[in-house]
Short mmCIF file of C-alpha atoms in Angstrom, two decimals:
data_model
loop_
_atom_site.label_atom_id
_atom_site.label_comp_id
_atom_site.label_asym_id
_atom_site.label_seq_id
_atom_site.Cartn_x
_atom_site.Cartn_y
_atom_site.Cartn_z
CA UNK A 10 17.69 33.42 -10.96
CA UNK A 11 14.81 31.25 -12.16
CA UNK A 12 12.46 29.55 -9.76
CA UNK A 13 12.72 25.79 -9.47
CA UNK A 14 9.47 24.05 -10.35
CA UNK A 15 8.50 21.73 -7.53
CA UNK A 16 5.80 19.11 -7.66
CA UNK A 17 4.54 16.72 -5.01
CA UNK A 18 5.55 13.08 -5.19
CA UNK A 19 3.16 10.14 -4.82
CA UNK A 20 3.84 7.67 -2.03
CA UNK A 21 2.15 4.36 -1.26
CA UNK A 22 1.90 4.14 2.52
CA UNK A 23 1.06 0.78 4.06
CA UNK A 24 -0.11 -0.14 7.54
CA UNK A 25 0.74 -3.81 7.90
CA UNK A 26 -1.38 -5.89 10.26
CA UNK A 27 -1.70 -9.54 11.24
CA UNK A 28 -5.48 -9.90 10.89
CA UNK A 29 -5.75 -10.26 14.67
CA UNK A 30 -5.59 -6.58 15.63
CA UNK A 31 -1.85 -6.00 15.79
CA UNK A 32 0.00 -3.40 13.69
CA UNK A 33 3.55 -3.77 12.41
CA UNK A 34 5.70 -0.68 12.89
CA UNK A 35 9.34 -0.01 12.06
CA UNK A 36 11.77 2.18 13.96
CA UNK A 37 13.71 4.42 11.61
CA UNK A 38 17.44 3.86 11.90
CA UNK A 39 20.33 6.34 11.67
CA UNK A 40 20.35 6.01 7.86
CA UNK A 41 16.67 6.89 7.44
CA UNK A 42 15.74 9.79 5.15
CA UNK A 43 14.16 11.71 8.02
CA UNK A 44 13.15 11.48 11.68
CA UNK A 45 15.56 8.70 12.77
CA UNK A 46 14.59 6.96 15.99
CA UNK A 47 10.85 7.35 15.36
CA UNK A 48 8.32 4.59 14.77
CA UNK A 49 6.37 4.58 11.53
CA UNK A 50 4.46 2.52 8.99
CA UNK A 51 6.04 1.50 5.70
CA UNK A 52 5.99 3.57 2.53
CA UNK A 53 7.57 3.97 -0.85
CA UNK A 54 7.36 6.04 -3.99
CA UNK A 55 5.02 5.06 -6.78
CA UNK A 56 7.16 4.38 -9.85
CA UNK A 57 6.19 5.42 -13.38
CA UNK A 58 3.74 2.94 -14.95
CA UNK A 59 3.22 1.01 -11.70
CA UNK A 60 -0.18 0.18 -10.20
CA UNK A 61 -0.79 1.01 -6.54
CA UNK A 62 -1.02 -2.70 -5.68
CA UNK A 63 2.26 -3.46 -7.47
CA UNK A 64 3.98 -0.59 -5.65
CA UNK A 65 2.69 -1.77 -2.26
CA UNK A 66 3.70 -5.37 -3.00
CA UNK A 67 7.20 -4.30 -4.06
CA UNK A 68 7.69 -2.04 -1.05
CA UNK A 69 6.38 -4.58 1.52
CA UNK A 70 8.80 -7.14 0.07
CA UNK A 71 11.70 -4.64 0.16
CA UNK A 72 11.06 -3.27 3.66
CA UNK A 73 9.67 -6.33 5.46
CA UNK A 74 10.79 -9.29 3.29
CA UNK A 75 7.17 -10.54 3.23
CA UNK A 76 4.42 -10.93 0.66
CA UNK A 77 1.13 -9.07 1.16
CA UNK A 78 -1.74 -11.48 1.82
CA UNK A 79 -4.43 -8.81 1.41
CA UNK A 80 -4.28 -5.16 0.33
CA UNK A 81 -7.11 -2.73 1.19
CA UNK A 82 -7.23 0.93 0.16
CA UNK A 83 -7.85 3.17 3.20
CA UNK A 84 -7.69 6.68 1.76
CA UNK A 85 -5.51 9.51 0.50
CA UNK A 86 -3.63 12.22 2.40
CA UNK A 87 -2.16 15.46 1.06
CA UNK A 88 0.95 15.82 3.22
CA UNK A 89 2.58 19.24 3.58
CA UNK A 90 5.49 19.46 5.99
CA UNK A 91 7.58 22.47 7.01
CA UNK A 92 10.54 20.64 8.50
CA UNK A 93 12.01 19.29 6.39
CA UNK A 94 10.09 21.11 3.65
CA UNK A 95 8.23 18.46 1.70
CA UNK A 96 4.99 17.74 -0.10
CA UNK A 97 3.66 14.37 -1.13
CA UNK A 98 0.37 12.63 -1.81
CA UNK A 99 0.07 9.55 0.36
CA UNK A 100 -2.19 6.78 -0.92
CA UNK A 101 -2.72 4.71 2.24
CA UNK A 102 -3.37 0.96 2.40
CA UNK A 103 -3.93 -1.69 5.07
CA UNK A 104 -1.86 -4.78 4.26
CA UNK A 105 -2.28 -8.11 6.00
CA UNK A 106 0.99 -10.04 6.31
CA UNK A 107 2.06 -13.27 7.99
CA UNK A 108 3.94 -12.27 11.18
CA UNK A 109 6.15 -15.37 10.87
CA UNK A 110 7.47 -14.10 7.52
CA UNK A 111 8.29 -10.51 8.53
CA UNK A 112 11.87 -9.35 9.01
CA UNK A 113 13.85 -6.19 8.37
CA UNK A 114 14.53 -6.06 4.65
CA UNK A 115 16.28 -2.68 4.63
CA UNK A 116 18.60 -2.52 7.66
CA UNK A 117 20.10 0.73 6.34
CA UNK A 118 16.69 2.39 6.91
CA UNK A 119 15.21 0.52 9.89
CA UNK A 120 16.78 -0.86 13.04
CA UNK A 121 13.75 -2.55 14.62
CA UNK A 122 10.36 -4.04 13.74
CA UNK A 123 7.66 -4.92 16.23
CA UNK A 124 3.95 -5.60 16.58
CA UNK A 125 1.68 -3.28 18.57
CA UNK A 126 -1.95 -2.93 19.57
CA UNK A 127 -3.51 0.22 18.10
CA UNK A 128 -4.10 1.55 21.63
CA UNK A 129 -0.53 0.84 22.80
CA UNK A 130 1.81 2.44 20.25
CA UNK A 131 5.52 3.03 20.80
CA UNK A 132 7.16 6.43 21.21
CA UNK A 133 8.53 8.52 19.73
CA UNK A 134 6.19 8.39 16.75
CA UNK A 135 7.01 9.72 13.29
CA UNK A 136 5.32 13.06 12.64
CA UNK A 137 2.93 11.45 10.12
CA UNK A 138 2.07 8.25 12.00
CA UNK A 139 -1.08 9.32 13.84
CA UNK A 140 -2.63 10.99 10.77
CA UNK A 141 -1.97 7.80 8.79
CA UNK A 142 -3.43 5.53 11.49
CA UNK A 143 -6.51 7.78 11.68
CA UNK A 144 -7.52 6.29 8.31
CA UNK A 145 -7.77 2.80 9.78
CA UNK A 146 -11.29 1.44 10.26
CA UNK A 147 -12.38 0.52 13.78
CA UNK A 148 -11.69 -3.08 12.90
CA UNK A 149 -9.25 -4.35 10.32
CA UNK A 150 -10.38 -7.29 8.19
CA UNK A 151 -9.63 -10.52 10.06
CA UNK A 152 -7.45 -13.25 8.66
CA UNK A 153 -9.44 -16.08 7.10
CA UNK A 154 -9.71 -19.28 9.15
CA UNK A 155 -7.00 -21.88 8.47
CA UNK A 156 -7.84 -23.94 5.40
CA UNK A 157 -10.56 -21.45 4.44
#
């Protein structure tokens, strides 16, 4: 029996924020790929030929039905998980969105969206949430003043 060649996938992970200190998190629904019932940031696979920014824009639109107002690269994580066995490279971004425009775009994956302060996060958290949020700077870039 020959061994199956396995390679890590590349995922664009995005921590959406409102520019005023709140983070947008989604609760994974019963149809989620893994860890249903846990709260997490958004993410999606990088498609062949796609830039990181295009992938993040596409995924934010799909998951949250909103357009990114600002995309900032935060860092990269090499994610190895035993249960379920998986390996991916997470390119992590902060994405400012308009809270008035956000809604669940993929109800088969998520059953709730909500805004949280970084020091008051919901439970249970997805197994990768805290490591992802550790890449956030102490202060996220603020939203520009109205008309500015």
